[in-house]
Amino acid sequence: MPAFGEVNQLGGVFVNGRPLPNAIRLRIVELAQLGIRPCDISRQLRVSHGCVSKILARYNETGSILPGAIGGSKPRVTTPTVVKHIRTYKQRDPGIFAWEIRDRLLADGVCDKFNLPSVSSISRILRNKIGNLSQQNQYESIKQASHPAAQPTPPYNHIYPYPTPIAATAGKVPTPPGMPTLPGHMAMHRIWPSSHSVTDILGIRSITEQQISDNPSFPSAKLEEWNAINRNNFPPASSALVNGMDKPHLEPEAKYTQTPNGLPTVTNYVMAPSMPAYHPATQVSPYMGYSATTSAYVTGPTWQLANGSALSPHSCDITTPLAFKSMLGTCDAIHPVTASAF
DNA sequence: CCCGTCACGGTTGAA
DNA sequence: CGTTCAACCGTGACG
């Protein structure tokens, strides 16, 4: 039980062993795009500079702000080839037993006795992979358009199954045997393709944060929620946005349609500032620290000046990067403990 | 001071 | 169904 979260030297909240929330990861990248130095980003967001450095480096390399896939293990014997053969056997003879498959793998020379999967492994493949395949197919047929024809064999490297040119695998995932690495150059595509304006970025940002903090499910102050946030994808509504945020995990259903460009639409931009429904104070999320911090940022920035009320006297306004130095009081205000309105 | 890097203690999840 | 273990995490410290 990872407890609740710890506080780092900068006063930021983090959960040991777990990735920072996407909202913060995104913010780090956004601030960097605005030309703010990493050291200032670190202080502003209260994230260690090592982490800022890492996230930015990864973003530069892969185009993704998302954390890598955690956990799991590479198949030791159940290589794509093996899975493919097993599938074939099963299709030809649906009643085939796992041990029969095992025998056949050996007989057909697919495996030798050293990399021959155990019966239980084969059962698991049957259960998980083969079964999943049909499910996936169903799913894909439902949402067909969104993405390029599925690979014939789902790569066991599920880590960054990007259908897009953004190859997050670059430099990260050691080439698994039999798994071609994606060309590194493909990782060079940037999101926010042509838009460097603050407003565009802000447009993106407000939408995103809505997605993230809008998450209504905070039944318990459990860290798992976080996982949900991290692991699940954003609600489909954010598809335009997700363009900039590739999902590393194949797992849950939603893959997002890749819009031709990641630019926020005009509507997005318009919506952001006029969005009436910002009630940051009411956003009680399990990641109090994080979302409190996030909401502080949501309320703070100057584009909200329009309605005046949202303006916080000592917000961590991105336009005044160093302001935080004089707002220690605010730090307390957004601190998880004090921020939680329980 | 800034920033890249890495040991550390941690979590996760497929095998 | 429980255990293993290699993947990833962010922090903090070093250089």
mmCIF file of C-alpha atoms (C1' of nucleotides) in Angstrom:
data_model
loop_
_atom_site.group_PDB
_atom_site.id
_atom_site.type_symbol
_atom_site.label_atom_id
_atom_site.label_comp_id
_atom_site.label_asym_id
_atom_site.label_seq_id
_atom_site.Cartn_x
_atom_site.Cartn_y
_atom_site.Cartn_z
ATOM 1 C CA MET A 1 0.000 0.000 0.000
ATOM 2 C CA PRO A 2 1.747 3.041 -1.256
ATOM 3 C CA ALA A 3 0.108 5.161 1.365
ATOM 4 C CA PHE A 4 -0.990 8.479 0.102
ATOM 5 C CA GLY A 5 1.862 10.043 -1.569
ATOM 6 C CA GLU A 6 4.980 11.677 -0.483
ATOM 7 C CA VAL A 7 6.192 15.189 -0.685
ATOM 8 C CA ASN A 8 9.412 15.928 -2.431
ATOM 9 C CA GLN A 9 11.971 18.553 -1.654
ATOM 10 C CA LEU A 10 10.110 21.096 -3.677
ATOM 11 C CA GLY A 11 6.861 20.507 -1.894
ATOM 12 C CA GLY A 12 5.355 18.533 -4.722
ATOM 13 C CA VAL A 13 3.376 15.417 -4.125
ATOM 14 C CA PHE A 14 4.325 12.200 -5.771
ATOM 15 C CA VAL A 15 3.636 8.552 -5.377
ATOM 16 C CA ASN A 16 6.718 6.483 -5.229
ATOM 17 C CA GLY A 17 6.898 4.019 -8.034
ATOM 18 C CA ARG A 18 4.083 5.559 -9.959
ATOM 19 C CA PRO A 19 4.153 7.962 -12.866
ATOM 20 C CA LEU A 20 3.198 11.556 -12.479
ATOM 21 C CA PRO A 21 -0.317 12.296 -13.632
ATOM 22 C CA ASN A 22 -0.731 13.114 -17.237
ATOM 23 C CA ALA A 23 -1.894 16.579 -16.420
ATOM 24 C CA ILE A 24 1.448 17.383 -14.912
ATOM 25 C CA ARG A 25 3.395 15.622 -17.603
ATOM 26 C CA LEU A 26 1.512 17.577 -20.141
ATOM 27 C CA ARG A 27 2.097 20.782 -18.303
ATOM 28 C CA ILE A 28 5.780 20.159 -18.209
ATOM 29 C CA VAL A 29 5.874 19.831 -21.930
ATOM 30 C CA GLU A 30 3.644 22.795 -22.450
ATOM 31 C CA LEU A 31 5.757 25.036 -20.331
ATOM 32 C CA ALA A 32 8.823 23.884 -22.135
ATOM 33 C CA GLN A 33 7.138 24.713 -25.387
ATOM 34 C CA LEU A 34 6.549 28.172 -24.082
ATOM 35 C CA GLY A 35 10.231 28.539 -23.666
ATOM 36 C CA ILE A 36 10.338 28.166 -19.943
ATOM 37 C CA ARG A 37 13.530 26.633 -18.733
ATOM 38 C CA PRO A 38 13.445 23.174 -17.246
ATOM 39 C CA CYS A 39 14.739 24.412 -13.937
ATOM 40 C CA ASP A 40 11.849 26.832 -13.708
ATOM 41 C CA ILE A 41 9.377 24.220 -14.742
ATOM 42 C CA SER A 42 10.734 22.022 -12.059
ATOM 43 C CA ARG A 43 10.235 24.643 -9.428
ATOM 44 C CA GLN A 44 6.905 25.761 -10.660
ATOM 45 C CA LEU A 45 5.371 22.371 -10.853
ATOM 46 C CA ARG A 46 7.348 21.081 -7.913
ATOM 47 C CA VAL A 47 8.655 18.167 -9.795
ATOM 48 C CA SER A 48 12.259 17.169 -9.485
ATOM 49 C CA HIS A 49 14.422 18.436 -12.239
ATOM 50 C CA GLY A 50 15.544 14.942 -12.974
ATOM 51 C CA CYS A 51 12.006 14.071 -13.723
ATOM 52 C CA VAL A 52 11.391 17.145 -15.819
ATOM 53 C CA SER A 53 14.513 16.362 -17.692
ATOM 54 C CA LYS A 54 13.430 12.830 -18.286
ATOM 55 C CA ILE A 55 9.944 13.690 -19.417
ATOM 56 C CA LEU A 56 11.149 16.360 -21.774
ATOM 57 C CA ALA A 57 13.824 14.127 -23.148
ATOM 58 C CA ARG A 58 11.325 11.420 -23.743
ATOM 59 C CA TYR A 59 8.979 13.817 -25.361
ATOM 60 C CA ASN A 60 11.662 15.076 -27.648
ATOM 61 C CA GLU A 61 12.555 11.594 -28.546
ATOM 62 C CA THR A 62 9.191 10.014 -28.908
ATOM 63 C CA GLY A 63 6.658 12.769 -29.133
ATOM 64 C CA SER A 64 4.754 11.277 -26.276
ATOM 65 C CA ILE A 65 4.243 12.669 -22.847
ATOM 66 C CA LEU A 66 3.033 9.408 -21.490
ATOM 67 C CA PRO A 67 4.977 7.163 -19.197
ATOM 68 C CA GLY A 68 6.256 3.891 -20.457
ATOM 69 C CA ALA A 69 4.483 0.664 -19.913
ATOM 70 C CA ILE A 70 5.042 -0.595 -16.447
ATOM 71 C CA GLY A 71 5.138 -4.151 -15.391
ATOM 72 C CA GLY A 72 4.592 -7.287 -17.280
ATOM 73 C CA SER A 73 7.262 -9.297 -18.859
ATOM 74 C CA LYS A 74 8.356 -10.272 -22.259
ATOM 75 C CA PRO A 75 7.320 -13.645 -23.414
ATOM 76 C CA ARG A 76 10.087 -16.089 -22.977
ATOM 77 C CA VAL A 77 8.726 -18.774 -25.178
ATOM 78 C CA THR A 78 5.499 -17.451 -26.526
ATOM 79 C CA THR A 79 6.955 -15.493 -29.353
ATOM 80 C CA PRO A 80 4.697 -14.107 -32.036
ATOM 81 C CA THR A 81 5.613 -17.003 -34.243
ATOM 82 C CA VAL A 82 4.627 -19.497 -31.651
ATOM 83 C CA VAL A 83 1.390 -17.705 -31.011
ATOM 84 C CA LYS A 84 0.671 -17.628 -34.685
ATOM 85 C CA HIS A 85 1.157 -21.354 -34.982
ATOM 86 C CA ILE A 86 -0.945 -22.029 -31.975
ATOM 87 C CA ARG A 87 -3.686 -19.966 -33.444
ATOM 88 C CA THR A 88 -3.496 -21.895 -36.631
ATOM 89 C CA TYR A 89 -3.673 -25.233 -34.859
ATOM 90 C CA LYS A 90 -6.607 -24.036 -32.881
ATOM 91 C CA GLN A 91 -8.415 -22.778 -35.917
ATOM 92 C CA ARG A 92 -7.949 -26.016 -37.757
ATOM 93 C CA ASP A 93 -8.973 -28.069 -34.794
ATOM 94 C CA PRO A 94 -10.897 -26.078 -32.219
ATOM 95 C CA GLY A 95 -11.036 -29.064 -29.946
ATOM 96 C CA ILE A 96 -7.319 -29.528 -29.836
ATOM 97 C CA PHE A 97 -5.738 -29.983 -26.448
ATOM 98 C CA ALA A 98 -2.908 -27.867 -25.163
ATOM 99 C CA TRP A 99 -0.613 -30.841 -24.925
ATOM 100 C CA GLU A 100 -1.399 -31.714 -28.511
ATOM 101 C CA ILE A 101 -0.463 -28.237 -29.542
ATOM 102 C CA ARG A 102 2.710 -28.639 -27.619
ATOM 103 C CA ASP A 103 3.524 -31.811 -29.428
ATOM 104 C CA ARG A 104 2.825 -30.233 -32.730
ATOM 105 C CA LEU A 105 4.985 -27.239 -32.057
ATOM 106 C CA LEU A 106 7.803 -29.627 -31.460
ATOM 107 C CA ALA A 107 6.951 -31.869 -34.377
ATOM 108 C CA ASP A 108 6.633 -28.986 -36.782
ATOM 109 C CA GLY A 109 9.927 -27.595 -35.675
ATOM 110 C CA VAL A 110 8.400 -24.361 -34.503
ATOM 111 C CA CYS A 111 10.070 -24.913 -31.197
ATOM 112 C CA ASP A 112 12.831 -27.063 -29.963
ATOM 113 C CA LYS A 113 12.745 -28.680 -26.615
ATOM 114 C CA PHE A 114 14.384 -25.685 -25.051
ATOM 115 C CA ASN A 115 11.885 -23.070 -26.018
ATOM 116 C CA LEU A 116 8.854 -25.250 -26.077
ATOM 117 C CA PRO A 117 6.059 -23.597 -24.133
ATOM 118 C CA SER A 118 4.614 -25.490 -21.242
ATOM 119 C CA VAL A 119 1.113 -26.762 -21.434
ATOM 120 C CA SER A 120 0.010 -24.132 -19.009
ATOM 121 C CA SER A 121 1.633 -21.467 -21.113
ATOM 122 C CA ILE A 122 -0.211 -22.726 -24.126
ATOM 123 C CA SER A 123 -3.438 -22.702 -22.208
ATOM 124 C CA ARG A 124 -2.798 -19.172 -21.226
ATOM 125 C CA ILE A 125 -2.102 -18.202 -24.791
ATOM 126 C CA LEU A 126 -5.300 -19.852 -25.838
ATOM 127 C CA ARG A 127 -7.163 -18.081 -23.142
ATOM 128 C CA ASN A 128 -5.609 -14.675 -23.374
ATOM 129 C CA LYS A 129 -4.105 -14.052 -26.727
ATOM 130 C CA ILE A 130 -6.302 -16.045 -28.999
ATOM 131 C CA GLY A 131 -9.388 -15.100 -27.113
ATOM 132 C CA ASN A 132 -8.408 -11.488 -27.081
ATOM 133 C CA LEU A 133 -7.853 -11.506 -30.724
ATOM 134 C CA SER A 134 -11.415 -12.153 -31.493
ATOM 135 C CA GLN A 135 -12.465 -9.541 -29.029
ATOM 136 C CA GLN A 136 -10.116 -7.086 -30.535
ATOM 137 C CA ASN A 137 -11.433 -7.793 -33.925
ATOM 138 C CA GLN A 138 -14.922 -7.200 -32.793
ATOM 139 C CA TYR A 139 -13.865 -4.026 -31.273
ATOM 140 C CA GLU A 140 -12.077 -2.863 -34.290
ATOM 141 C CA SER A 141 -14.990 -3.593 -36.470
ATOM 142 C CA ILE A 142 -16.996 -1.338 -34.286
ATOM 143 C CA LYS A 143 -14.702 1.549 -34.496
ATOM 144 C CA GLN A 144 -13.190 0.608 -37.760
ATOM 145 C CA ALA A 145 -12.102 3.796 -39.304
ATOM 146 C CA SER A 146 -9.888 5.071 -36.648
ATOM 147 C CA HIS A 147 -6.879 3.102 -37.310
ATOM 148 C CA PRO A 148 -4.785 1.402 -39.790
ATOM 149 C CA ALA A 149 -5.383 -2.217 -40.356
ATOM 150 C CA ALA A 150 -4.400 -4.113 -37.327
ATOM 151 C CA GLN A 151 -1.188 -5.912 -37.534
ATOM 152 C CA PRO A 152 -1.715 -9.527 -38.299
ATOM 153 C CA THR A 153 0.044 -10.512 -35.190
ATOM 154 C CA PRO A 154 -0.279 -8.224 -32.281
ATOM 155 C CA PRO A 155 3.240 -7.465 -31.353
ATOM 156 C CA TYR A 156 4.025 -8.836 -28.034
ATOM 157 C CA ASN A 157 5.776 -5.666 -27.476
ATOM 158 C CA HIS A 158 2.646 -3.877 -26.561
ATOM 159 C CA ILE A 159 4.442 -1.002 -25.182
ATOM 160 C CA TYR A 160 4.001 1.527 -27.862
ATOM 161 C CA PRO A 161 1.737 0.109 -30.437
ATOM 162 C CA TYR A 162 1.517 3.331 -32.225
ATOM 163 C CA PRO A 163 -0.273 3.287 -35.445
ATOM 164 C CA THR A 164 1.125 6.712 -35.942
ATOM 165 C CA PRO A 165 4.531 7.754 -37.029
ATOM 166 C CA ILE A 166 5.364 8.622 -33.541
ATOM 167 C CA ALA A 167 7.527 5.806 -32.557
ATOM 168 C CA ALA A 168 7.880 5.842 -28.897
ATOM 169 C CA THR A 169 9.922 2.750 -28.971
ATOM 170 C CA ALA A 170 12.902 4.578 -30.155
ATOM 171 C CA GLY A 171 15.831 4.019 -27.965
ATOM 172 C CA LYS A 172 13.647 2.804 -25.250
ATOM 173 C CA VAL A 173 12.664 -0.708 -25.869
ATOM 174 C CA PRO A 174 15.508 -2.998 -26.488
ATOM 175 C CA THR A 175 14.868 -4.868 -29.629
ATOM 176 C CA PRO A 176 13.144 -8.002 -28.620
ATOM 177 C CA PRO A 177 14.133 -11.050 -30.518
ATOM 178 C CA GLY A 178 12.177 -11.229 -33.675
ATOM 179 C CA MET A 179 10.679 -7.866 -33.192
ATOM 180 C CA PRO A 180 11.850 -5.202 -35.518
ATOM 181 C CA THR A 181 12.536 -1.955 -33.863
ATOM 182 C CA LEU A 182 10.817 0.978 -35.255
ATOM 183 C CA PRO A 183 13.088 3.254 -37.085
ATOM 184 C CA GLY A 184 14.327 5.938 -34.856
ATOM 185 C CA HIS A 185 13.750 8.699 -37.286
ATOM 186 C CA MET A 186 10.078 8.101 -37.106
ATOM 187 C CA ALA A 187 10.095 9.344 -33.618
ATOM 188 C CA MET A 188 10.980 12.785 -34.684
ATOM 189 C CA HIS A 189 7.577 14.032 -35.494
ATOM 190 C CA ARG A 190 6.428 16.704 -33.223
ATOM 191 C CA ILE A 191 3.011 17.262 -31.993
ATOM 192 C CA TRP A 192 1.728 20.770 -32.087
ATOM 193 C CA PRO A 193 2.899 20.853 -35.569
ATOM 194 C CA SER A 194 2.584 24.373 -36.631
ATOM 195 C CA SER A 195 1.095 26.035 -33.708
ATOM 196 C CA HIS A 196 3.423 27.699 -31.352
ATOM 197 C CA SER A 197 1.156 30.348 -30.133
ATOM 198 C CA VAL A 198 0.310 30.520 -26.533
ATOM 199 C CA THR A 199 -3.336 30.585 -27.219
ATOM 200 C CA ASP A 200 -3.206 27.431 -29.196
ATOM 201 C CA ILE A 201 -1.337 25.715 -26.522
ATOM 202 C CA LEU A 202 -3.616 27.024 -23.923
ATOM 203 C CA GLY A 203 -6.475 25.823 -25.947
ATOM 204 C CA ILE A 204 -5.064 22.402 -25.945
ATOM 205 C CA ARG A 205 -4.299 22.623 -22.383
ATOM 206 C CA SER A 206 -7.571 23.644 -20.998
ATOM 207 C CA ILE A 207 -9.304 20.960 -22.886
ATOM 208 C CA THR A 208 -6.932 18.414 -21.689
ATOM 209 C CA GLU A 209 -7.145 19.362 -18.173
ATOM 210 C CA GLN A 210 -10.775 19.180 -18.343
ATOM 211 C CA GLN A 211 -10.478 15.704 -19.586
ATOM 212 C CA ILE A 212 -8.232 14.788 -16.840
ATOM 213 C CA SER A 213 -9.741 16.556 -13.961
ATOM 214 C CA ASP A 214 -13.223 16.114 -15.155
ATOM 215 C CA ASN A 215 -12.921 12.520 -14.337
ATOM 216 C CA PRO A 216 -15.918 12.204 -12.108
ATOM 217 C CA SER A 217 -14.912 8.990 -10.559
ATOM 218 C CA PHE A 218 -13.217 9.665 -7.331
ATOM 219 C CA PRO A 219 -15.180 7.417 -5.087
ATOM 220 C CA SER A 220 -12.336 6.657 -2.827
ATOM 221 C CA ALA A 221 -9.100 8.327 -2.226
ATOM 222 C CA LYS A 222 -7.370 5.386 -3.690
ATOM 223 C CA LEU A 223 -4.311 5.469 -5.713
ATOM 224 C CA GLU A 224 -5.835 3.091 -8.093
ATOM 225 C CA GLU A 225 -7.844 5.931 -9.445
ATOM 226 C CA TRP A 226 -4.682 7.372 -10.573
ATOM 227 C CA ASN A 227 -3.873 4.266 -12.328
ATOM 228 C CA ALA A 228 -7.177 4.545 -13.954
ATOM 229 C CA ILE A 229 -6.296 7.961 -15.082
ATOM 230 C CA ASN A 230 -2.964 6.914 -16.258
ATOM 231 C CA ARG A 231 -3.888 3.681 -17.785
ATOM 232 C CA ASN A 232 -7.185 4.411 -19.208
ATOM 233 C CA ASN A 233 -7.245 6.810 -21.904
ATOM 234 C CA PHE A 234 -8.911 10.005 -21.975
ATOM 235 C CA PRO A 235 -12.500 10.107 -22.833
ATOM 236 C CA PRO A 236 -13.128 9.879 -26.509
ATOM 237 C CA ALA A 237 -14.043 13.492 -26.645
ATOM 238 C CA SER A 238 -10.447 14.343 -26.347
ATOM 239 C CA SER A 239 -9.432 12.571 -29.447
ATOM 240 C CA ALA A 240 -8.137 15.630 -31.136
ATOM 241 C CA LEU A 241 -5.992 16.201 -28.233
ATOM 242 C CA VAL A 242 -4.820 12.766 -27.685
ATOM 243 C CA ASN A 243 -3.061 13.216 -30.857
ATOM 244 C CA GLY A 244 -0.403 14.745 -28.792
ATOM 245 C CA MET A 245 -0.615 12.108 -26.226
ATOM 246 C CA ASP A 246 -0.073 8.721 -27.527
ATOM 247 C CA LYS A 247 -1.096 5.950 -25.399
ATOM 248 C CA PRO A 248 1.500 3.493 -24.476
ATOM 249 C CA HIS A 249 -0.806 0.793 -23.404
ATOM 250 C CA LEU A 250 -2.659 -1.183 -25.883
ATOM 251 C CA GLU A 251 -4.859 -2.558 -23.307
ATOM 252 C CA PRO A 252 -8.090 -0.786 -22.873
ATOM 253 C CA GLU A 253 -10.200 -0.417 -25.856
ATOM 254 C CA ALA A 254 -9.879 3.068 -26.910
ATOM 255 C CA LYS A 255 -7.363 3.894 -29.425
ATOM 256 C CA TYR A 256 -7.910 7.241 -30.739
ATOM 257 C CA THR A 257 -8.453 8.441 -34.081
ATOM 258 C CA GLN A 258 -5.536 10.362 -35.191
ATOM 259 C CA THR A 259 -6.568 13.627 -36.547
ATOM 260 C CA PRO A 260 -4.458 14.909 -39.352
ATOM 261 C CA ASN A 261 -2.994 17.517 -37.184
ATOM 262 C CA GLY A 262 -3.023 18.158 -33.523
ATOM 263 C CA LEU A 263 -4.215 21.646 -33.698
ATOM 264 C CA PRO A 264 -6.975 22.623 -31.428
ATOM 265 C CA THR A 265 -9.950 23.637 -33.305
ATOM 266 C CA VAL A 266 -11.258 27.098 -33.119
ATOM 267 C CA THR A 267 -14.049 25.893 -31.010
ATOM 268 C CA ASN A 268 -11.663 24.463 -28.574
ATOM 269 C CA TYR A 269 -9.917 27.690 -28.291
ATOM 270 C CA VAL A 270 -13.044 29.603 -27.873
ATOM 271 C CA MET A 271 -14.394 27.249 -25.367
ATOM 272 C CA ALA A 272 -11.471 27.309 -23.106
ATOM 273 C CA PRO A 273 -11.565 30.821 -21.848
ATOM 274 C CA SER A 274 -15.264 31.098 -21.758
ATOM 275 C CA MET A 275 -15.762 27.800 -20.132
ATOM 276 C CA PRO A 276 -18.090 28.684 -17.349
ATOM 277 C CA ALA A 277 -17.882 25.497 -15.486
ATOM 278 C CA TYR A 278 -14.546 25.750 -13.860
ATOM 279 C CA HIS A 279 -15.119 24.914 -10.281
ATOM 280 C CA PRO A 280 -11.705 23.973 -9.244
ATOM 281 C CA ALA A 281 -12.528 24.006 -5.627
ATOM 282 C CA THR A 282 -15.051 21.301 -6.098
ATOM 283 C CA GLN A 283 -12.680 19.029 -7.846
ATOM 284 C CA VAL A 284 -11.929 16.546 -5.227
ATOM 285 C CA SER A 285 -9.944 13.842 -6.756
ATOM 286 C CA PRO A 286 -8.125 11.022 -5.175
ATOM 287 C CA TYR A 287 -4.942 12.633 -6.123
ATOM 288 C CA MET A 288 -5.668 15.550 -4.130
ATOM 289 C CA GLY A 289 -2.218 16.805 -4.316
ATOM 290 C CA TYR A 290 -2.009 16.499 -7.985
ATOM 291 C CA SER A 291 -5.355 17.583 -8.949
ATOM 292 C CA ALA A 292 -5.393 20.304 -6.450
ATOM 293 C CA THR A 293 -2.235 21.545 -7.921
ATOM 294 C CA THR A 294 -3.613 21.139 -11.323
ATOM 295 C CA SER A 295 -6.735 22.976 -10.559
ATOM 296 C CA ALA A 296 -4.702 25.714 -9.083
ATOM 297 C CA TYR A 297 -3.140 26.026 -12.424
ATOM 298 C CA VAL A 298 -6.400 25.853 -14.114
ATOM 299 C CA THR A 299 -7.784 28.691 -12.170
ATOM 300 C CA GLY A 300 -4.725 30.750 -12.123
ATOM 301 C CA PRO A 301 -3.643 31.598 -15.573
ATOM 302 C CA THR A 302 -4.367 34.890 -17.106
ATOM 303 C CA TRP A 303 -6.700 33.875 -19.803
ATOM 304 C CA GLN A 304 -9.247 33.635 -17.134
ATOM 305 C CA LEU A 305 -8.878 37.269 -16.453
ATOM 306 C CA ALA A 306 -11.862 37.840 -18.607
ATOM 307 C CA ASN A 307 -14.256 36.939 -15.920
ATOM 308 C CA GLY A 308 -12.044 38.202 -13.194
ATOM 309 C CA SER A 309 -13.391 36.001 -10.543
ATOM 310 C CA ALA A 310 -11.214 33.106 -11.341
ATOM 311 C CA LEU A 311 -8.070 35.034 -10.973
ATOM 312 C CA SER A 312 -6.058 34.021 -8.072
ATOM 313 C CA PRO A 313 -3.788 36.631 -6.593
ATOM 314 C CA HIS A 314 -0.961 34.249 -6.348
ATOM 315 C CA SER A 315 -1.512 31.659 -8.901
ATOM 316 C CA CYS A 316 1.288 29.782 -10.484
ATOM 317 C CA ASP A 317 0.665 31.674 -13.580
ATOM 318 C CA ILE A 318 2.612 30.387 -16.434
ATOM 319 C CA THR A 319 3.127 33.876 -17.677
ATOM 320 C CA THR A 320 4.942 34.718 -14.512
ATOM 321 C CA PRO A 321 7.081 31.718 -14.139
ATOM 322 C CA LEU A 322 8.908 32.842 -11.110
ATOM 323 C CA ALA A 323 5.962 34.123 -9.233
ATOM 324 C CA PHE A 324 5.841 31.018 -7.196
ATOM 325 C CA LYS A 325 8.793 32.170 -5.276
ATOM 326 C CA SER A 326 6.686 34.708 -3.562
ATOM 327 C CA MET A 327 3.693 32.600 -3.047
ATOM 328 C CA LEU A 328 4.627 30.201 -0.412
ATOM 329 C CA GLY A 329 1.299 30.733 1.188
ATOM 330 C CA THR A 330 -0.311 29.426 -1.912
ATOM 331 C CA CYS A 331 1.774 26.385 -1.772
ATOM 332 C CA ASP A 332 0.064 25.482 1.374
ATOM 333 C CA ALA A 333 -3.222 26.214 -0.190
ATOM 334 C CA ILE A 334 -2.648 23.663 -2.848
ATOM 335 C CA HIS A 335 -1.013 21.198 -0.668
ATOM 336 C CA PRO A 336 -2.845 17.932 -0.627
ATOM 337 C CA VAL A 337 -3.678 17.961 2.984
ATOM 338 C CA THR A 338 -4.951 21.446 3.204
ATOM 339 C CA ALA A 339 -6.473 21.330 -0.186
ATOM 340 C CA SER A 340 -8.584 18.381 0.588
ATOM 341 C CA ALA A 341 -11.925 19.596 1.568
ATOM 342 C CA PHE A 342 -12.894 16.484 3.342
ATOM 343 C "C1'" DC B 1 23.312 27.703 -11.264
ATOM 344 C "C1'" DC B 2 21.795 24.380 -14.707
ATOM 345 C "C1'" DC B 3 21.104 19.930 -16.310
ATOM 346 C "C1'" DG B 4 22.228 15.031 -17.642
ATOM 347 C "C1'" DT B 5 22.628 10.840 -15.379
ATOM 348 C "C1'" DC B 6 21.931 7.109 -12.186
ATOM 349 C "C1'" DA B 7 21.247 4.516 -7.638
ATOM 350 C "C1'" DC B 8 17.583 3.803 -4.998
ATOM 351 C "C1'" DG B 9 13.250 2.215 -3.168
ATOM 352 C "C1'" DG B 10 9.082 1.583 -5.111
ATOM 353 C "C1'" DT B 11 4.928 -0.545 -8.199
ATOM 354 C "C1'" DT B 12 3.148 -3.294 -11.854
ATOM 355 C "C1'" DG B 13 1.690 -7.157 -14.624
ATOM 356 C "C1'" DA B 14 2.702 -11.047 -18.157
ATOM 357 C "C1'" DA B 15 4.673 -15.259 -17.764
ATOM 358 C "C1'" DC C 1 -4.100 -18.645 -8.094
ATOM 359 C "C1'" DG C 2 0.350 -17.122 -6.175
ATOM 360 C "C1'" DT C 3 5.053 -16.016 -7.282
ATOM 361 C "C1'" DT C 4 8.787 -14.189 -10.174
ATOM 362 C "C1'" DC C 5 11.176 -10.741 -12.130
ATOM 363 C "C1'" DA C 6 12.133 -7.328 -15.532
ATOM 364 C "C1'" DA C 7 10.060 -3.527 -16.990
ATOM 365 C "C1'" DC C 8 8.956 1.332 -15.521
ATOM 366 C "C1'" DC C 9 8.361 5.112 -11.956
ATOM 367 C "C1'" DG C 10 10.201 9.928 -9.557
ATOM 368 C "C1'" DT C 11 13.345 11.475 -6.278
ATOM 369 C "C1'" DG C 12 17.614 13.011 -4.810
ATOM 370 C "C1'" DA C 13 22.387 13.444 -5.289
ATOM 371 C "C1'" DC C 14 26.503 13.764 -7.933
ATOM 372 C "C1'" DG C 15 29.377 15.811 -11.269
#
